[in-house]
PDB file of C-alpha atoms in Angstrom:
ATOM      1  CA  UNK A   1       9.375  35.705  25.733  1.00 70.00           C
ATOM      2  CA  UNK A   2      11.966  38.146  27.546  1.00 74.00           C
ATOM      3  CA  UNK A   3      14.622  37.032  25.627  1.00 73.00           C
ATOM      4  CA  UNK A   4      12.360  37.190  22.669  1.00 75.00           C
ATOM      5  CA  UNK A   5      12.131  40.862  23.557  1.00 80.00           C
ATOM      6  CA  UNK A   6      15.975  41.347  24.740  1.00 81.00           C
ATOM      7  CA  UNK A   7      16.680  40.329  21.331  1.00 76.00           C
ATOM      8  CA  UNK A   8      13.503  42.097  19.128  1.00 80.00           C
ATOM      9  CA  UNK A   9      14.116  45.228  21.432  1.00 87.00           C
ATOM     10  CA  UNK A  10      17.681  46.377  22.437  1.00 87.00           C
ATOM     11  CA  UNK A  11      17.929  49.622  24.260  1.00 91.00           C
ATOM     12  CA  UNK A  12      19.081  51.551  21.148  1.00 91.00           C
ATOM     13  CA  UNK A  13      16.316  50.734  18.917  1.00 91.00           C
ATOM     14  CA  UNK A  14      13.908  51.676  21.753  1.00 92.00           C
ATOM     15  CA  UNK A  15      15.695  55.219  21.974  1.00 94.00           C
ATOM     16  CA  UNK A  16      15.965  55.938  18.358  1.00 91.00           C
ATOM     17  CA  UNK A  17      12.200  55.260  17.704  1.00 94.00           C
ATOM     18  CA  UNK A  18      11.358  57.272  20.564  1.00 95.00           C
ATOM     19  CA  UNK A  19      13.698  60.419  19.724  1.00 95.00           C
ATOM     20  CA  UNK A  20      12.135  59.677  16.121  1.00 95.00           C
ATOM     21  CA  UNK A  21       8.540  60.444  17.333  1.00 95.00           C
ATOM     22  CA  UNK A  22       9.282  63.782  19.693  1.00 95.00           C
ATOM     23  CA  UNK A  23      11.397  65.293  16.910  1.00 95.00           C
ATOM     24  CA  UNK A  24       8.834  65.099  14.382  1.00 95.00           C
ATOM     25  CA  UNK A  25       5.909  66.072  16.180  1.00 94.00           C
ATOM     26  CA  UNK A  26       8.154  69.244  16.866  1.00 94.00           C
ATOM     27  CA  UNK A  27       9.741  69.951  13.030  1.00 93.00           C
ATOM     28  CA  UNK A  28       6.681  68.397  11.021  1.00 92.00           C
ATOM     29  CA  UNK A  29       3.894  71.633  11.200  1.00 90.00           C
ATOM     30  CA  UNK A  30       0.005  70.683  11.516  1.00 91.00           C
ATOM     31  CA  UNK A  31      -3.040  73.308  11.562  1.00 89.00           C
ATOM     32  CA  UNK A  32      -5.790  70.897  12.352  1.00 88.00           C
ATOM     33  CA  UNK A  33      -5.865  67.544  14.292  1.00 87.00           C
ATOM     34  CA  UNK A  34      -6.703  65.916  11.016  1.00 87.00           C
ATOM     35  CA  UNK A  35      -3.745  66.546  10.146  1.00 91.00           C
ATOM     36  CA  UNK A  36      -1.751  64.421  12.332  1.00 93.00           C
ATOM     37  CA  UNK A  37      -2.487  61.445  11.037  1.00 92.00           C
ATOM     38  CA  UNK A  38      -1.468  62.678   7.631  1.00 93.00           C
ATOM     39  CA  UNK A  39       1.874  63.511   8.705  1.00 94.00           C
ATOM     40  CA  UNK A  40       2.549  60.702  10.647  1.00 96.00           C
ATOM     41  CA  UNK A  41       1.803  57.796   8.592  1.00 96.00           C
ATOM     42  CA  UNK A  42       4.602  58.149   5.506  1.00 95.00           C
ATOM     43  CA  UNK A  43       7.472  58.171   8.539  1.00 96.00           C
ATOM     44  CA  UNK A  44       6.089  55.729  10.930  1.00 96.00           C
ATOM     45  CA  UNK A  45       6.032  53.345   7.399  1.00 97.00           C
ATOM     46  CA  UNK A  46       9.766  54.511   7.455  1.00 96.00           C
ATOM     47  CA  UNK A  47      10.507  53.601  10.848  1.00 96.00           C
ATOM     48  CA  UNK A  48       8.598  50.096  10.678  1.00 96.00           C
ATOM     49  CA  UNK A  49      10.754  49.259   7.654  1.00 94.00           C
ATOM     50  CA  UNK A  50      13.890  50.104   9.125  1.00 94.00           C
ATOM     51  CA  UNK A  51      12.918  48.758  12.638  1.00 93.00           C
ATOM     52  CA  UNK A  52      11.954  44.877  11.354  1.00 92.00           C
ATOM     53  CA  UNK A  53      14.246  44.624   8.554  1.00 90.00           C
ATOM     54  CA  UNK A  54      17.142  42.741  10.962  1.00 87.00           C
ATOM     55  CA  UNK A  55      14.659  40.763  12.835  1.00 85.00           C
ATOM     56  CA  UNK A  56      16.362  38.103  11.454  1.00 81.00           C
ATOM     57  CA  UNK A  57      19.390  38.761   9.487  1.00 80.00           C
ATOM     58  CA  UNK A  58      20.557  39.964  12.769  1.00 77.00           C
ATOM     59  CA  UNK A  59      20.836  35.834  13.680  1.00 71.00           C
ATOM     60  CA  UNK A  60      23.175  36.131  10.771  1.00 66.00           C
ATOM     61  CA  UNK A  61      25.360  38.979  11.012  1.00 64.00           C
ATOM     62  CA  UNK A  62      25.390  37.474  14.877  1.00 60.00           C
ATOM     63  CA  UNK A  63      27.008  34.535  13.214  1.00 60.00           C
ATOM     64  CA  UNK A  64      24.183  32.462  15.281  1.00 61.00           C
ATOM     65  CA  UNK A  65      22.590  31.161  12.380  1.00 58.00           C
ATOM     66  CA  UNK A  66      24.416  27.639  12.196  1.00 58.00           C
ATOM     67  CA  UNK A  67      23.491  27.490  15.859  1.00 60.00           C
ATOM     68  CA  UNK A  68      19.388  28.471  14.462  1.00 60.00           C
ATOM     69  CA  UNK A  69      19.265  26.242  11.543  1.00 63.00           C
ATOM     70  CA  UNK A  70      19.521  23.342  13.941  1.00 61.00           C
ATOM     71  CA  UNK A  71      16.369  24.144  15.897  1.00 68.00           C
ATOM     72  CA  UNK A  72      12.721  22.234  14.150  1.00 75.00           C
ATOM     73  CA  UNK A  73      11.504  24.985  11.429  1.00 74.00           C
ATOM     74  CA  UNK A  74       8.658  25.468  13.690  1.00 79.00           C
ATOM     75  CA  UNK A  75      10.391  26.992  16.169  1.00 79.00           C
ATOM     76  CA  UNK A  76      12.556  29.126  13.916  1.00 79.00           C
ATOM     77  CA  UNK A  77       9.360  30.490  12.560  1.00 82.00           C
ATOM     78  CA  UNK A  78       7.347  31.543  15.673  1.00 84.00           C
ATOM     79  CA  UNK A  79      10.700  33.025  17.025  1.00 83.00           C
ATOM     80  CA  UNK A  80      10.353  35.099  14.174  1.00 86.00           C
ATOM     81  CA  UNK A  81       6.726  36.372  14.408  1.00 89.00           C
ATOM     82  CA  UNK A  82       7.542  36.815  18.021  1.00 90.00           C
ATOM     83  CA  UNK A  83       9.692  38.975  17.466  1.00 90.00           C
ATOM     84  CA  UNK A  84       8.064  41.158  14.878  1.00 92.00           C
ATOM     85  CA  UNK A  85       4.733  41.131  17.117  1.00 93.00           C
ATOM     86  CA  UNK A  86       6.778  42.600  19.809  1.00 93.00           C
ATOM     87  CA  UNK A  87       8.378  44.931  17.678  1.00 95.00           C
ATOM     88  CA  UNK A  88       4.651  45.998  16.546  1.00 95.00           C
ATOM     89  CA  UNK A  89       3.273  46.280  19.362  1.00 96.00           C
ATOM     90  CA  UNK A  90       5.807  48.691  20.515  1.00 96.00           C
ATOM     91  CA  UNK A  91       6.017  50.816  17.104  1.00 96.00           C
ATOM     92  CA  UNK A  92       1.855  51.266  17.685  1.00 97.00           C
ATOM     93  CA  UNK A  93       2.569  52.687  21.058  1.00 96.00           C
ATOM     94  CA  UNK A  94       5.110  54.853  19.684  1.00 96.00           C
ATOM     95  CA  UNK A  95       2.804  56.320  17.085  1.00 96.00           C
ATOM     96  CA  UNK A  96      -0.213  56.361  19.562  1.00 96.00           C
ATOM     97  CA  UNK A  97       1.958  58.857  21.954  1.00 96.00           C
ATOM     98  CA  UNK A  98       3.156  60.628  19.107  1.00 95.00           C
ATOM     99  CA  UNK A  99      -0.241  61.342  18.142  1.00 95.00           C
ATOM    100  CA  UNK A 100      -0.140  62.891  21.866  1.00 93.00           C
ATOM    101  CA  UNK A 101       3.135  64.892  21.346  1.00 95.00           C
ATOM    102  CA  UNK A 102       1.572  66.764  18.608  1.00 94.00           C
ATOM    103  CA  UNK A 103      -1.181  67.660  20.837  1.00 91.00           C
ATOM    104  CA  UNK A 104       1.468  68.767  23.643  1.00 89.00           C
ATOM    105  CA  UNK A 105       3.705  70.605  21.133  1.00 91.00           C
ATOM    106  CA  UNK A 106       1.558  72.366  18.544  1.00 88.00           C
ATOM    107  CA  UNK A 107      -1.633  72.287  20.155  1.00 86.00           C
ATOM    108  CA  UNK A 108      -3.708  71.828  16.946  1.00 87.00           C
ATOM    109  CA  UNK A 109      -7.077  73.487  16.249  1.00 81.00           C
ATOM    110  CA  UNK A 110      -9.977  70.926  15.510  1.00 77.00           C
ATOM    111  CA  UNK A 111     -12.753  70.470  12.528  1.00 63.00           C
ATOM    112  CA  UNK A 112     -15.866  71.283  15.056  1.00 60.00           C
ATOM    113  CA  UNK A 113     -16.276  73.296  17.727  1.00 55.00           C
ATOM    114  CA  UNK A 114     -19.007  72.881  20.581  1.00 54.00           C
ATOM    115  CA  UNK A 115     -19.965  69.644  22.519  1.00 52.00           C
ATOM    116  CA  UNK A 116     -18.967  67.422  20.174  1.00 64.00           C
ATOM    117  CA  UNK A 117     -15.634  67.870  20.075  1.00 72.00           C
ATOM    118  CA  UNK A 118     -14.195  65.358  22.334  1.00 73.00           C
ATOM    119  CA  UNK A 119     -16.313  62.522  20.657  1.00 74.00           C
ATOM    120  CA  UNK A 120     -14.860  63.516  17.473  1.00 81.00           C
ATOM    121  CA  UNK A 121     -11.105  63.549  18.050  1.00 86.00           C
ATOM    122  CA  UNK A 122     -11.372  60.272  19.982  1.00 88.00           C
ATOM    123  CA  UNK A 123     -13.119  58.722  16.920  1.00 88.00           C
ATOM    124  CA  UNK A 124     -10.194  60.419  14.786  1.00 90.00           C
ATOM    125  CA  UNK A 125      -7.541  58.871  17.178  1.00 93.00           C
ATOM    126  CA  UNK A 126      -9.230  55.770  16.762  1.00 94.00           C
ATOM    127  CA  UNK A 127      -9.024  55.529  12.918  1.00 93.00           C
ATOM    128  CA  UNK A 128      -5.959  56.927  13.118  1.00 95.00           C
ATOM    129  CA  UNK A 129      -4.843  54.099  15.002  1.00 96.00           C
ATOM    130  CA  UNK A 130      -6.125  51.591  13.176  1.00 96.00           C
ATOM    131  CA  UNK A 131      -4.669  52.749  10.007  1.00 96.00           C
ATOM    132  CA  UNK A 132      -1.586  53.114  11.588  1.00 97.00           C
ATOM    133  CA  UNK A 133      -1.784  49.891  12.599  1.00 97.00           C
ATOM    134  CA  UNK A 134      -2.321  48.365   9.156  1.00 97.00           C
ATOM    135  CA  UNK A 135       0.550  50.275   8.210  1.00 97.00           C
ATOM    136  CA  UNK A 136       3.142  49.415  10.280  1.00 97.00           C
ATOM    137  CA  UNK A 137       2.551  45.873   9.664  1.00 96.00           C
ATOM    138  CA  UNK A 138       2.969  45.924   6.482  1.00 97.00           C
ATOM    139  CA  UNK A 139       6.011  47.996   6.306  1.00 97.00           C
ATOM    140  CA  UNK A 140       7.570  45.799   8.887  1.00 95.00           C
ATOM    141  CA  UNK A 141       6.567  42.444   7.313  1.00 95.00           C
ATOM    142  CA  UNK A 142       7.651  43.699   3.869  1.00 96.00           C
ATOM    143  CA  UNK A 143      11.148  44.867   4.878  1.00 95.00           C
ATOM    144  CA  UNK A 144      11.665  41.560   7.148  1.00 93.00           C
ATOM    145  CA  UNK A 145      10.718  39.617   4.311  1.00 93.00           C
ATOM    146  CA  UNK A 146      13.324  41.183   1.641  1.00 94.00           C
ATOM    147  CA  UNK A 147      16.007  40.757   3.919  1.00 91.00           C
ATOM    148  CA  UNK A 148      15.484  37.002   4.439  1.00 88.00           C
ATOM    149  CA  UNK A 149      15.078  36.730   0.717  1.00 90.00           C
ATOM    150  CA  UNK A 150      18.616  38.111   0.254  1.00 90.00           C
ATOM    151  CA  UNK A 151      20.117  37.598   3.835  1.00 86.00           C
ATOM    152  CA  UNK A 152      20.748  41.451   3.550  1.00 89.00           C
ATOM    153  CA  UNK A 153      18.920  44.088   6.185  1.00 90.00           C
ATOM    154  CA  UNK A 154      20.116  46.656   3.729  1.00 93.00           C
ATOM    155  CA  UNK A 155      18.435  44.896   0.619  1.00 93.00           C
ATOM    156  CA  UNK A 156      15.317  44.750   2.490  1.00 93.00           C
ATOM    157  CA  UNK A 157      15.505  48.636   3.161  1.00 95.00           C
ATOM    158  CA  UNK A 158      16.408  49.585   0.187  1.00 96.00           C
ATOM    159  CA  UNK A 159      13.655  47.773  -1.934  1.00 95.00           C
ATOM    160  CA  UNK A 160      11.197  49.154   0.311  1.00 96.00           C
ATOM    161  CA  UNK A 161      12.290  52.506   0.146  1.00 96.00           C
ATOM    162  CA  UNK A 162      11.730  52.000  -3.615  1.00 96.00           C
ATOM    163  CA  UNK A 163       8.222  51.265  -3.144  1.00 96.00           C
ATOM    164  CA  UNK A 164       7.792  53.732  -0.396  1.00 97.00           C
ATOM    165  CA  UNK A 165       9.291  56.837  -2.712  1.00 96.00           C
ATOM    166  CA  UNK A 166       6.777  55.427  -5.612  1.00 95.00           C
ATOM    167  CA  UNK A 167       3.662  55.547  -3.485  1.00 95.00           C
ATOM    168  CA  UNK A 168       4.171  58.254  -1.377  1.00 95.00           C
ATOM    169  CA  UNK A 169       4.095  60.552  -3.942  1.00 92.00           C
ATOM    170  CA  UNK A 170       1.641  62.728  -6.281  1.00 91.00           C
ATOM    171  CA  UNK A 171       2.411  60.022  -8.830  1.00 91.00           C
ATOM    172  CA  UNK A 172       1.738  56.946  -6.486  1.00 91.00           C
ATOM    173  CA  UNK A 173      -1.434  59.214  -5.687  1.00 90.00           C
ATOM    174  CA  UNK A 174      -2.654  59.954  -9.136  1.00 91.00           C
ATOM    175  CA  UNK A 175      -2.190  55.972 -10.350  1.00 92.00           C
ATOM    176  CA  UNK A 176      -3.378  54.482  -7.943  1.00 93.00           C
ATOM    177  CA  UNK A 177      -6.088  56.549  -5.963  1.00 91.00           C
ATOM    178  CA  UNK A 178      -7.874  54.855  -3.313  1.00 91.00           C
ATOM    179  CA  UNK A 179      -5.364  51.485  -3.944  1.00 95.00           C
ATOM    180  CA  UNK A 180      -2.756  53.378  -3.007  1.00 95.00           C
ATOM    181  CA  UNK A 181      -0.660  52.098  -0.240  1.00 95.00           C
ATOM    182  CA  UNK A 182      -1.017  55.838   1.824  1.00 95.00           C
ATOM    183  CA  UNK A 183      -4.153  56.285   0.737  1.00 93.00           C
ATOM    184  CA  UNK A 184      -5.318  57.412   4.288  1.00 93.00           C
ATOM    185  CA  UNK A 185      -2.567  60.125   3.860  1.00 92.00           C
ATOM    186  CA  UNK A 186      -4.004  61.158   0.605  1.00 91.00           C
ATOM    187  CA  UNK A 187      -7.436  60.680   1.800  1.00 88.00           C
ATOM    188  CA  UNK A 188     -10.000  64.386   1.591  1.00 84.00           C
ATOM    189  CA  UNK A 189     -10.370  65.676   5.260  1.00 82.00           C
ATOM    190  CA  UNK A 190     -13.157  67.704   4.522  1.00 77.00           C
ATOM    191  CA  UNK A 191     -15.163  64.681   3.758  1.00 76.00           C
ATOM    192  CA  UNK A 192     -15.399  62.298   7.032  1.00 74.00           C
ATOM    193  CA  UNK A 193     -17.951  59.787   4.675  1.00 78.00           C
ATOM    194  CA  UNK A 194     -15.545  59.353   2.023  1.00 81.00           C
ATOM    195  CA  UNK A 195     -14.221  55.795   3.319  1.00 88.00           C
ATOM    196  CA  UNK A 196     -12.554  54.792   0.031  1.00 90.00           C
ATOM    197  CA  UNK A 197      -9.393  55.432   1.429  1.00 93.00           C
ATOM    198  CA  UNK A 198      -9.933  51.462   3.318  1.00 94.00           C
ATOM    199  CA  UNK A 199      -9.018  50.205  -0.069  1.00 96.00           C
ATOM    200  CA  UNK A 200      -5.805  51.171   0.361  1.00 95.00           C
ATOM    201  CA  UNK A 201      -5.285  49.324   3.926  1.00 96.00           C
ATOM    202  CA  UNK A 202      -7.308  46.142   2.500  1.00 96.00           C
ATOM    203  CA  UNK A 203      -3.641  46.144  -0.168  1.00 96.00           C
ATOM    204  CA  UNK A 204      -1.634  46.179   2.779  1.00 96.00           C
ATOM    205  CA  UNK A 205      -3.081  43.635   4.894  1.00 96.00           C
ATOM    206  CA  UNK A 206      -3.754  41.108   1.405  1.00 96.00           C
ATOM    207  CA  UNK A 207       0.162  41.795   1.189  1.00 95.00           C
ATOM    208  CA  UNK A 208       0.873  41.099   4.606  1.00 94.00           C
ATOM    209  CA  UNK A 209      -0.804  37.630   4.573  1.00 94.00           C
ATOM    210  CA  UNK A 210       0.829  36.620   1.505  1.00 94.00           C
ATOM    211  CA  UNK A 211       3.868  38.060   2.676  1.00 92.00           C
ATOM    212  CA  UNK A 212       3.529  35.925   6.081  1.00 90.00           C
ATOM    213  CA  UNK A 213       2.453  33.009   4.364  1.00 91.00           C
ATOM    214  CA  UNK A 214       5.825  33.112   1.746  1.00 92.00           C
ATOM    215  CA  UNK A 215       8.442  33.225   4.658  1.00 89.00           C
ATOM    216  CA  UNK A 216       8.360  29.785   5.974  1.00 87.00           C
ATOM    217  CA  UNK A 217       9.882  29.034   2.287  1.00 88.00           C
ATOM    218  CA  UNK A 218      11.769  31.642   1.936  1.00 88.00           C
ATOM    219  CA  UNK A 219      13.217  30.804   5.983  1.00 82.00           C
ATOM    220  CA  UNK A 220      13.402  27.211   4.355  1.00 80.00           C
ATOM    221  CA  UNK A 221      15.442  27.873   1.553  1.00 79.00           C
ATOM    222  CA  UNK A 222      17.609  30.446   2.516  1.00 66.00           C
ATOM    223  CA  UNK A 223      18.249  29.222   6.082  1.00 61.00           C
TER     224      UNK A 223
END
């Protein structure tokens, strides 16, 4: 597992994703802690996509892939979810203290006022974090799975920064509503019971799963 983490984690990709966070939270504006959320969630996706896309070419352009091709499949493949857990886990932590820095930065006014304030934002930080969550996962899984599909980290990258352009946007907003992949960011923040927004993440994670379920072939195929 530490070399699982030497590998999925080098020093550089640590620092970048960090300096990421803190210069956002100080260029990107917000009014209202329900705002946070909305600007975090389109650049974390960017982050994730760009942050998982090598987790395995990198065995290639490492010219270690003869070397990996002679280990069982089975192996091969939990190295590989290993590795994007760990990445994950450490992009959620990333945009759970950004959601901090925001707070420490811009000190943000909130919806309600009175003694209800506290339980509010921590409910907010919650959902943020689960959506978050969802996100990131997706992202990561979709841009590690393009790049095994054409051996490329740049393929995988670039395809997702296709569907990232199309969907966060007014027109990924107006076509697809509450499907849309950022529909959290697009959600209405003056209306806390309007959960339609969860169709959105449900896309993600029934893309995730099929996307986690197609790389063993594609791993198989394309070595």
């Amino acid at each position: 597992m530490i070399q699982e983490m030497k590998i999925a984690l080098p020093i550089q990709k640590q620092a970048y994703a960090v300096f990421f966070v803190i210069i956002l939270s100080l260029v990107r504006g917000v009014t209202y802690s329900g705002e946070i959320g909305i600007a975090l969630e389109a650049p974390m996706a960017v982050l994730a996509l760009t942050f998982c896309a090598d987790t395995y070419t990198q065995e290639i352009t490492s010219r270690r892939s003869e070397i990996w091709r002679l280990c069982p499949m089975k192996k091969r493949l939990h190295s590989i979810y290993r590795r994007i857990g760990i990445q994950e886990l450490f992009l959620l932590s990333v945009a759970a203290a950004g959601y901090g820095m925001f707070f420490l930065f811009q000190n943000p006014g909130t919806a309600k006022t009175g003694a209800g304030v506290l339980e509010s934002e921590i409910s907010q930080f919650l959902v943020y974090v689960a959506a978050i969550a969802v996100t990131l996962v997706f992202w990561g899984l979709l841009s590690n799975l393009l790049s095994c599909l054409f051996r490329n980290m740049w393929v995988g990258i670039g395809g997702c920064l296709l569907l990232w352009l199309i969907t966060n946007s007014s027109i990924g907003d107006r076509y697809f509503g509450a499907w849309n992949l950022f529909s959290y960011a697009f959600r209405e923040l003056e209306d806390n019971k309007d959960l339609s927004w969860l169709y959105g993440k449900m896309v993600c994670i029934c893309m995730g799963f099929i996307a986690a379920a197609v790389l063993p072939k594609i791993i198989e195929k394309r070595g």
